[in-house]
Amino acid sequence: MTISAGKPDSGGDCRDWESATRTELESLRNRVKELEAENAKLLTQISSCQCQQMEVKHDVSVLDSGSLVRRRRRSRKGNDTILPSHLISKRFIALKIMYFGKRFYGFSAEAQMEPSIESEFFKALERTRLLVGDKKDCSYSRCGRTDRGVSSTGQVIALFLRSRLKAPPGDSEAHLDGKMGEREYDYVRVLNRALPDDIRVLGWSPVPIDFHARFSCSAREYKYFFWRQNLDLSAMDIAGKKFVGEHDFRNFCKMDAANVHCYTRRVTFFEVSPCQNSHEGDQLCTFTMRGSAFLWHQIRAMVAVLFMIGQGVESADVIDTLLDIERTPRKPQYLLASEIPLVLRTCEYENVDFICSPGAAESLRSHFKNESLTYQLESVIFQEALRNCVPLGNEKSSCNGVEKKKKAAIHAPLLSRPTEPSYEERNAKLKSRTPETCTV
């Protein structure tokens, strides 16, 4: 289609020429629009094809977990298709995680101590190629920052992960559609194939963009397991009920005056109860505590004081005294309870329902059963070693012929012990270290 170069001289011919020119220009504009639409359609098809190829590679590499690491090593210098992150479909989800904390230096990787649960989890995300970009690009958040040795059966994190969905960018309602989970990656199965045996994903859930694993949490529940021995459960239950309500818990935590300025927390539930497990006549028991949030080492400090009450060396009234900050502005020095029996059991949210496919759920049950049997076998070995110890009646005396006996520990009352600096004293010390600005 061409436009004539010359312009006629007569008036009638001029009008005809202008009309024909306008028609041709309009036709050219429409054709340009058609070509642009066709070009956009082809680009979409190419992008979709490349995404599907990446998905196939991803699924094969995860399913063949035995050769996963070797494949990645070979492909580092290979010609893997790398798509820009904006062309990869992503979805904002929450993941429910279980971990056995004994061998880890806590959940967070920020302390630069390895291994941590967080660092192991992100290694699995990278191996499975579910992570698009890096940790800074995925809007990552976590509910709890459990300490070294602490376990969890309900930790929750939230982040953007690769998705099979082709919903338009910004269409958060489509990503929240529960039915679309049937066509989505089986995040639980995929990640559990790449995680170590003491970390497992229990479920996943689509969440809105403004969801935050920490600040959207309405309640956290902890359990602390212990052997009853000669402890007075009734006395500990009466004392523990004093924690329920809103209190200043600065005498029941490890104070961080530089970052934490409010030590008021609300405990909504406390219970002491026996478990079904027992060993050689000793009953396993548990403290259950629920609240909106907890301070650093708060649970372990509370348990330590409860053990003193259960042993009969402190009265339940000491809880009231320690919660009264005006009467007791400084925390008495005492050791925390062990971290190993502490478990973050659940993190509760509104309108968040975790999903787990039947196949992934069956694999989880089988895995937990096998791990439980393995730990029971390890326990049997220690029991066998205990039986093979030299009997107490045949123990040899010390080199000087006098048998040494361990002295019984003498309990020092909590309220008469040396104290730690108060919050005000710590804060004043921090301010004194702040360099002053010199003026000329």
C-alpha positions as MATLAB code, in Angstrom:
seq = 'MTISAGKPDSGGDCRDWESATRTELESLRNRVKELEAENAKLLTQISSCQCQQMEVKHDVSVLDSGSLVRRRRRSRKGNDTILPSHLISKRFIALKIMYFGKRFYGFSAEAQMEPSIESEFFKALERTRLLVGDKKDCSYSRCGRTDRGVSSTGQVIALFLRSRLKAPPGDSEAHLDGKMGEREYDYVRVLNRALPDDIRVLGWSPVPIDFHARFSCSAREYKYFFWRQNLDLSAMDIAGKKFVGEHDFRNFCKMDAANVHCYTRRVTFFEVSPCQNSHEGDQLCTFTMRGSAFLWHQIRAMVAVLFMIGQGVESADVIDTLLDIERTPRKPQYLLASEIPLVLRTCEYENVDFICSPGAAESLRSHFKNESLTYQLESVIFQEALRNCVPLGNEKSSCNGVEKKKKAAIHAPLLSRPTEPSYEERNAKLKSRTPETCTV';
ca = [
       0.000    0.000    0.000;
       1.532    3.316   -1.083;
       0.613    6.971   -0.822;
       0.944    9.003   -4.025;
       3.615   11.705   -3.919;
       1.987   14.302   -6.101;
      -0.872   16.619   -5.117;
      -3.519   17.460   -7.794;
      -4.120   21.090   -8.770;
      -7.914   21.176   -9.118;
     -10.189   21.581   -6.100;
     -12.201   18.381   -6.692;
      -9.133   16.271   -7.269;
      -7.495   17.791   -4.168;
     -10.406   16.782   -1.968;
     -10.359   13.265   -3.407;
      -6.599   13.050   -2.807;
      -6.925   14.202    0.835;
      -9.710   11.679    1.472;
      -7.684    8.851   -0.037;
      -4.613    9.886    1.979;
      -6.577    9.880    5.266;
      -7.972    6.434    4.457;
      -4.519    5.057    3.721;
      -3.064    6.590    6.921;
      -5.873    5.126    9.031;
      -5.305    1.751    7.406;
      -1.565    1.967    8.165;
      -2.250    2.876   11.805;
      -4.575   -0.095   12.191;
      -2.009   -2.378   10.604;
       0.691   -1.113   13.001;
      -1.618   -1.869   15.940;
      -2.262   -5.375   14.589;
       1.486   -6.000   14.217;
       2.169   -4.731   17.748;
      -0.537   -7.007   19.154;
       0.836   -9.960   17.198;
       4.360   -9.184   18.423;
       3.209   -9.054   22.071;
       1.377  -12.369   21.622;
       4.500  -14.044   20.212;
       6.649  -12.691   23.061;
       4.175  -14.091   25.579;
       4.270  -17.494   23.902;
       8.082  -17.504   23.884;
       8.210  -16.518   27.564;
       5.652  -19.201   28.475;
       7.613  -21.814   26.558;
      10.851  -20.882   28.354;
       9.111  -20.950   31.755;
       7.739  -24.428   31.021;
      11.222  -25.615   30.052;
      12.580  -24.238   33.338;
       9.755  -25.974   35.239;
      10.521  -29.312   33.596;
      14.221  -28.954   34.444;
      13.290  -27.987   38.012;
      10.951  -30.957   38.530;
      13.434  -33.457   37.100;
      16.308  -32.156   39.234;
      14.263  -32.353   42.424;
      12.752  -35.756   41.701;
      16.199  -37.163   40.971;
      17.458  -36.005   44.361;
      20.421  -38.398   44.398;
      22.148  -36.653   41.498;
      20.913  -33.159   42.325;
      24.225  -31.811   43.649;
      26.268  -33.371   40.847;
      23.963  -31.890   38.233;
      24.249  -28.441   39.718;
      28.042  -28.675   39.766;
      28.088  -29.679   36.104;
      25.622  -26.964   35.140;
      27.455  -24.070   36.796;
      29.467  -23.528   33.626;
      26.775  -24.921   31.351;
      24.245  -23.216   29.145;
      21.214  -23.235   31.449;
      18.457  -20.923   30.330;
      18.375  -17.925   32.649;
      15.212  -15.855   32.565;
      14.880  -12.343   33.958;
      13.117  -12.511   37.315;
      10.205  -10.362   36.065;
       9.337  -13.066   33.513;
       9.128  -15.816   36.158;
       5.771  -16.359   37.802;
       5.955  -15.988   41.589;
       3.563  -16.477   44.481;
       3.556  -15.122   48.040;
       3.089  -18.030   50.444;
       3.535  -19.024   54.084;
       5.382  -22.238   55.012;
       4.911  -24.187   58.239;
       8.214  -25.725   59.366;
       9.327  -28.374   61.845;
      12.925  -28.730   63.025;
      14.866  -30.541   65.734;
      17.134  -27.816   67.071;
      19.854  -29.732   68.915;
      22.600  -29.424   66.266;
      21.749  -25.884   65.131;
      22.972  -22.493   66.359;
      19.410  -21.180   66.436;
      16.945  -20.407   63.670;
      18.394  -17.136   62.375;
      21.360  -17.042   60.017;
      22.194  -13.445   61.010;
      24.445  -14.469   63.904;
      27.011  -15.863   61.414;
      27.065  -19.167   63.322;
      26.641  -22.301   61.245;
      24.665  -24.392   60.868;
      21.396  -22.528   61.375;
      17.908  -23.629   60.345;
      17.484  -20.549   58.183;
      20.718  -21.088   56.225;
      19.884  -24.769   55.621;
      16.414  -23.807   54.427;
      17.675  -21.246   51.918;
      20.194  -23.753   50.601;
      17.256  -26.061   49.869;
      15.361  -23.229   48.178;
      18.340  -22.565   45.905;
      18.880  -26.249   45.111;
      15.234  -26.676   44.116;
      15.239  -23.383   42.191;
      12.077  -22.304   43.962;
      13.778  -19.097   45.097;
      13.665  -16.332   42.484;
      16.522  -13.893   43.022;
      17.977  -13.866   46.524;
      16.775  -13.512   50.111;
      16.521   -9.721   49.841;
      14.196   -9.943   46.819;
      11.586  -12.365   48.191;
       9.925  -10.269   50.972;
      11.058  -12.833   53.543;
       9.759  -12.797   57.130;
       9.803  -15.292   60.028;
       7.531  -15.667   63.033;
       9.963  -16.670   65.781;
      13.719  -16.417   66.186;
      14.311  -19.497   68.325;
      17.645  -19.812   70.125;
      20.358  -22.437   69.864;
      19.052  -25.928   70.630;
      15.348  -24.970   70.623;
      13.038  -27.036   68.396;
       9.753  -26.286   66.661;
       6.748  -28.122   65.266;
       5.035  -25.002   63.958;
       7.478  -22.263   62.944;
       6.136  -20.107   60.089;
       7.936  -18.115   57.400;
       6.580  -16.141   54.444;
       8.202  -15.314   51.110;
       7.783  -15.210   47.333;
       8.532  -18.521   45.590;
       8.403  -19.693   41.996;
       4.881  -20.624   40.908;
       3.204  -22.570   38.119;
       0.368  -20.066   38.027;
       0.189  -17.660   35.100;
      -1.898  -15.033   36.890;
      -1.171  -11.443   35.815;
       1.343   -9.576   38.012;
      -0.333   -7.931   40.970;
      -3.392  -10.210   40.821;
      -3.181  -11.233   44.475;
      -6.760  -12.551   44.564;
      -5.923  -15.166   41.927;
      -2.930  -16.342   43.978;
      -5.166  -16.666   47.049;
      -7.588  -18.988   45.241;
      -7.445  -22.282   47.131;
      -8.465  -24.302   44.070;
      -5.381  -23.097   42.230;
      -3.289  -25.006   44.778;
      -4.194  -28.196   42.917;
      -2.234  -26.967   39.892;
       0.604  -25.488   41.940;
       3.987  -26.967   42.810;
       3.871  -29.447   45.676;
       6.074  -27.199   47.805;
       6.074  -29.620   50.749;
       7.248  -32.613   48.710;
       9.772  -30.637   46.642;
      11.455  -28.934   49.601;
      11.489  -31.984   51.884;
      13.484  -33.889   49.249;
      16.233  -31.264   49.516;
      16.191  -30.571   53.288;
      18.244  -32.405   55.950;
      16.441  -35.044   58.020;
      15.997  -32.773   61.062;
      14.133  -30.046   59.098;
      10.778  -30.581   57.405;
       8.060  -28.474   55.782;
       4.644  -29.458   57.160;
       2.428  -27.352   54.916;
       2.046  -24.215   52.813;
      -0.659  -21.603   52.331;
      -1.227  -18.700   49.932;
      -1.261  -15.415   51.859;
      -2.021  -11.771   50.956;
       0.817   -9.458   50.010;
       0.604   -7.543   53.304;
       1.056  -10.741   55.370;
       4.038  -10.746   57.745;
       5.025  -13.966   59.524;
       5.933  -12.105   62.729;
       3.530   -9.175   62.945;
       0.482  -11.009   61.551;
       0.802  -13.718   64.208;
      -1.991  -13.560   66.795;
      -0.559  -16.090   69.273;
       2.407  -18.383   69.880;
       2.351  -21.551   71.942;
       5.404  -23.163   73.548;
       5.840  -26.497   75.289;
       8.609  -27.371   77.729;
       9.096  -31.078   78.518;
      10.622  -32.358   81.767;
      10.768  -35.455   83.973;
       8.621  -35.207   87.070;
      11.089  -36.827   89.500;
      10.324  -35.274   92.930;
       8.841  -32.035   91.632;
       5.585  -30.751   93.125;
       3.329  -30.335   90.072;
       0.537  -28.714   92.080;
       2.834  -26.012   93.474;
       4.262  -25.301   90.022;
       0.775  -25.097   88.501;
      -0.367  -22.572   91.152;
       2.788  -20.508   90.621;
       2.582  -20.702   86.826;
      -0.964  -19.362   86.798;
       0.453  -16.114   88.217;
       2.122  -15.502   84.831;
      -1.266  -15.310   83.082;
      -2.207  -11.740   82.180;
      -0.234   -8.666   81.146;
       2.956   -8.171   83.139;
       6.409   -6.647   82.908;
       8.672   -9.698   82.441;
      12.064   -7.961   82.634;
      13.029  -10.233   85.574;
      12.173  -13.291   83.463;
      14.273  -12.708   80.341;
      17.686  -11.813   79.002;
      17.522   -8.039   78.785;
      18.487   -6.313   75.541;
      18.343   -2.655   76.541;
      19.805   -1.476   73.227;
      16.932   -2.851   71.138;
      14.039   -3.610   73.492;
      12.482   -0.805   75.544;
       9.169   -2.374   76.539;
       9.148   -5.623   78.519;
       5.396   -5.916   78.967;
       3.970   -9.100   77.467;
       0.624  -10.880   77.731;
       0.445  -14.578   78.639;
      -3.012  -15.983   77.871;
      -2.641  -19.609   78.982;
      -0.512  -21.732   81.317;
      -0.812  -25.407   82.216;
       1.251  -28.170   83.817;
       0.221  -31.629   82.668;
       1.603  -35.190   82.567;
       2.356  -36.821   79.194;
       1.736  -40.412   78.146;
       5.450  -41.210   78.144;
       7.275  -42.602   81.175;
      10.658  -44.217   81.841;
      11.474  -46.544   84.720;
       8.571  -45.170   86.734;
       9.377  -41.501   86.074;
       6.576  -39.548   84.392;
       7.237  -37.157   81.508;
       5.428  -33.825   81.997;
       5.080  -30.569   80.125;
       4.511  -26.861   80.676;
       2.247  -25.323   78.028;
       2.385  -21.527   77.620;
       0.563  -19.355   75.114;
       0.855  -15.634   74.511;
       0.901  -12.925   71.881;
       4.704  -12.644   72.029;
       7.637  -13.558   74.270;
      10.942  -11.924   75.217;
      14.445  -13.291   74.671;
      14.868  -16.402   76.900;
      11.573  -15.613   78.661;
      10.231  -19.196   78.649;
      13.494  -20.691   79.941;
      13.676  -18.092   82.740;
      10.089  -18.769   83.784;
      10.735  -22.536   83.806;
      13.910  -22.116   85.882;
      12.000  -20.331   88.653;
       9.126  -22.847   88.446;
      11.618  -25.693   88.969;
      12.839  -23.989   92.171;
       9.233  -23.820   93.368;
       8.641  -27.450   92.394;
      11.723  -28.487   94.389;
      10.345  -26.673   97.438;
      13.269  -24.243   97.775;
      11.173  -21.217   96.731;
       7.544  -20.296   97.402;
       4.981  -19.372   94.740;
       4.979  -15.816   96.134;
       8.381  -15.194   94.574;
       6.603  -14.913   91.189;
       4.558  -11.957   92.465;
       7.684  -10.293   93.831;
       9.644  -10.681   90.590;
       6.722   -9.380   88.524;
       6.546   -6.264   90.734;
       9.131   -4.031   89.057;
       8.874   -1.302   91.690;
       9.750   -3.753   94.468;
      12.281   -5.683   92.364;
      13.793   -3.401   89.687;
      16.850   -5.648   89.240;
      16.774   -9.282   88.175;
      18.400  -11.750   90.621;
      21.106  -13.885   89.060;
      19.981  -17.432   88.258;
      20.671  -20.020   85.569;
      18.227  -20.539   82.716;
      16.531  -23.895   82.207;
      18.006  -26.090   79.450;
      17.089  -25.176   75.871;
      16.793  -28.765   74.536;
      13.267  -29.563   75.921;
      11.781  -26.271   74.640;
       9.526  -26.464   71.569;
       7.766  -23.711   69.636;
       4.600  -25.711   69.056;
       2.325  -23.423   67.017;
       2.101  -19.942   65.516;
      -1.511  -18.896   65.033;
      -2.958  -16.693   62.254;
      -6.383  -15.630   61.066;
      -7.596  -17.048   57.730;
      -4.424  -19.044   57.048;
      -5.063  -22.724   56.267;
      -1.988  -24.781   55.494;
      -2.078  -27.269   52.608;
      -0.305  -30.621   52.334;
      -0.920  -33.107   49.528;
      -1.805  -36.711   50.499;
       1.480  -37.997   49.062;
       3.568  -35.443   50.932;
       1.639  -36.101   54.155;
       2.271  -39.840   53.905;
       5.982  -39.215   53.325;
       6.073  -36.967   56.415;
       4.444  -39.614   58.605;
       6.878  -42.251   57.388;
       9.856  -39.919   57.934;
       8.839  -38.925   61.472;
       8.186  -42.559   62.395;
      11.633  -43.611   61.155;
      13.342  -40.698   62.918;
      11.513  -41.538   66.156;
      12.654  -45.165   65.937;
      16.232  -44.038   65.275;
      16.267  -41.811   68.379;
      14.786  -44.647   70.441;
      17.619  -46.915   69.281;
      20.128  -44.284   70.379;
      18.386  -44.172   73.763;
      18.726  -47.962   74.061;
      22.481  -47.654   73.520;
      22.786  -45.191   76.410;
      20.678  -47.485   78.594;
      22.960  -50.387   77.722;
      25.987  -48.277   78.647;
      24.280  -47.422   81.931;
      23.824  -51.116   82.734;
      27.492  -51.758   81.963;
      28.739  -49.139   84.399;
      30.717  -50.371   87.405;
      28.224  -51.080   90.236;
      28.236  -48.480   92.977;
      29.235  -51.042   95.624;
      32.400  -51.991   93.706;
      33.648  -48.471   93.048;
      37.255  -48.027   94.002;
      38.121  -45.441   96.566;
      40.159  -42.404   95.654;
      43.957  -42.553   95.539;
      44.330  -41.433   99.154;
      42.004  -44.166  100.393;
      39.180  -41.765  101.282;
      35.994  -41.968   99.239;
      34.963  -38.589   97.900;
      31.334  -37.618   98.196;
      29.703  -34.857   96.195;
      28.613  -32.037   98.421;
      24.921  -31.227   98.327;
      24.256  -27.899   96.634;
      23.075  -25.209   98.999;
      20.249  -23.117   97.558;
      20.567  -19.379   97.912;
      17.145  -17.666   98.044;
      16.445  -15.763   94.828;
      15.688  -12.451   96.522;
      18.977  -12.515   98.464;
      21.200  -13.168   95.431;
      23.351  -10.622   93.589;
      21.361   -8.778   90.937;
      21.915   -7.697   87.353;
      21.788   -4.007   86.354;
      18.289   -2.596   85.908;
      16.990   -1.443   82.534;
      17.517    2.196   83.507;
      21.122    1.515   84.527;
      21.817   -0.371   81.307;
      20.227    2.365   79.230;
      22.227    5.101   80.985;
      25.426    3.156   80.358;
      24.592    2.829   76.671;
      23.951    6.558   76.389;
      27.259    7.344   78.094;
      29.059    5.340   75.409;
      27.472    7.371   72.614;
      30.140    9.772   71.308;
      29.246   13.423   71.755;
      29.411   15.802   68.813;
      32.162   18.414   69.271;
      31.442   21.975   68.231;
      34.071   24.518   67.272;
];
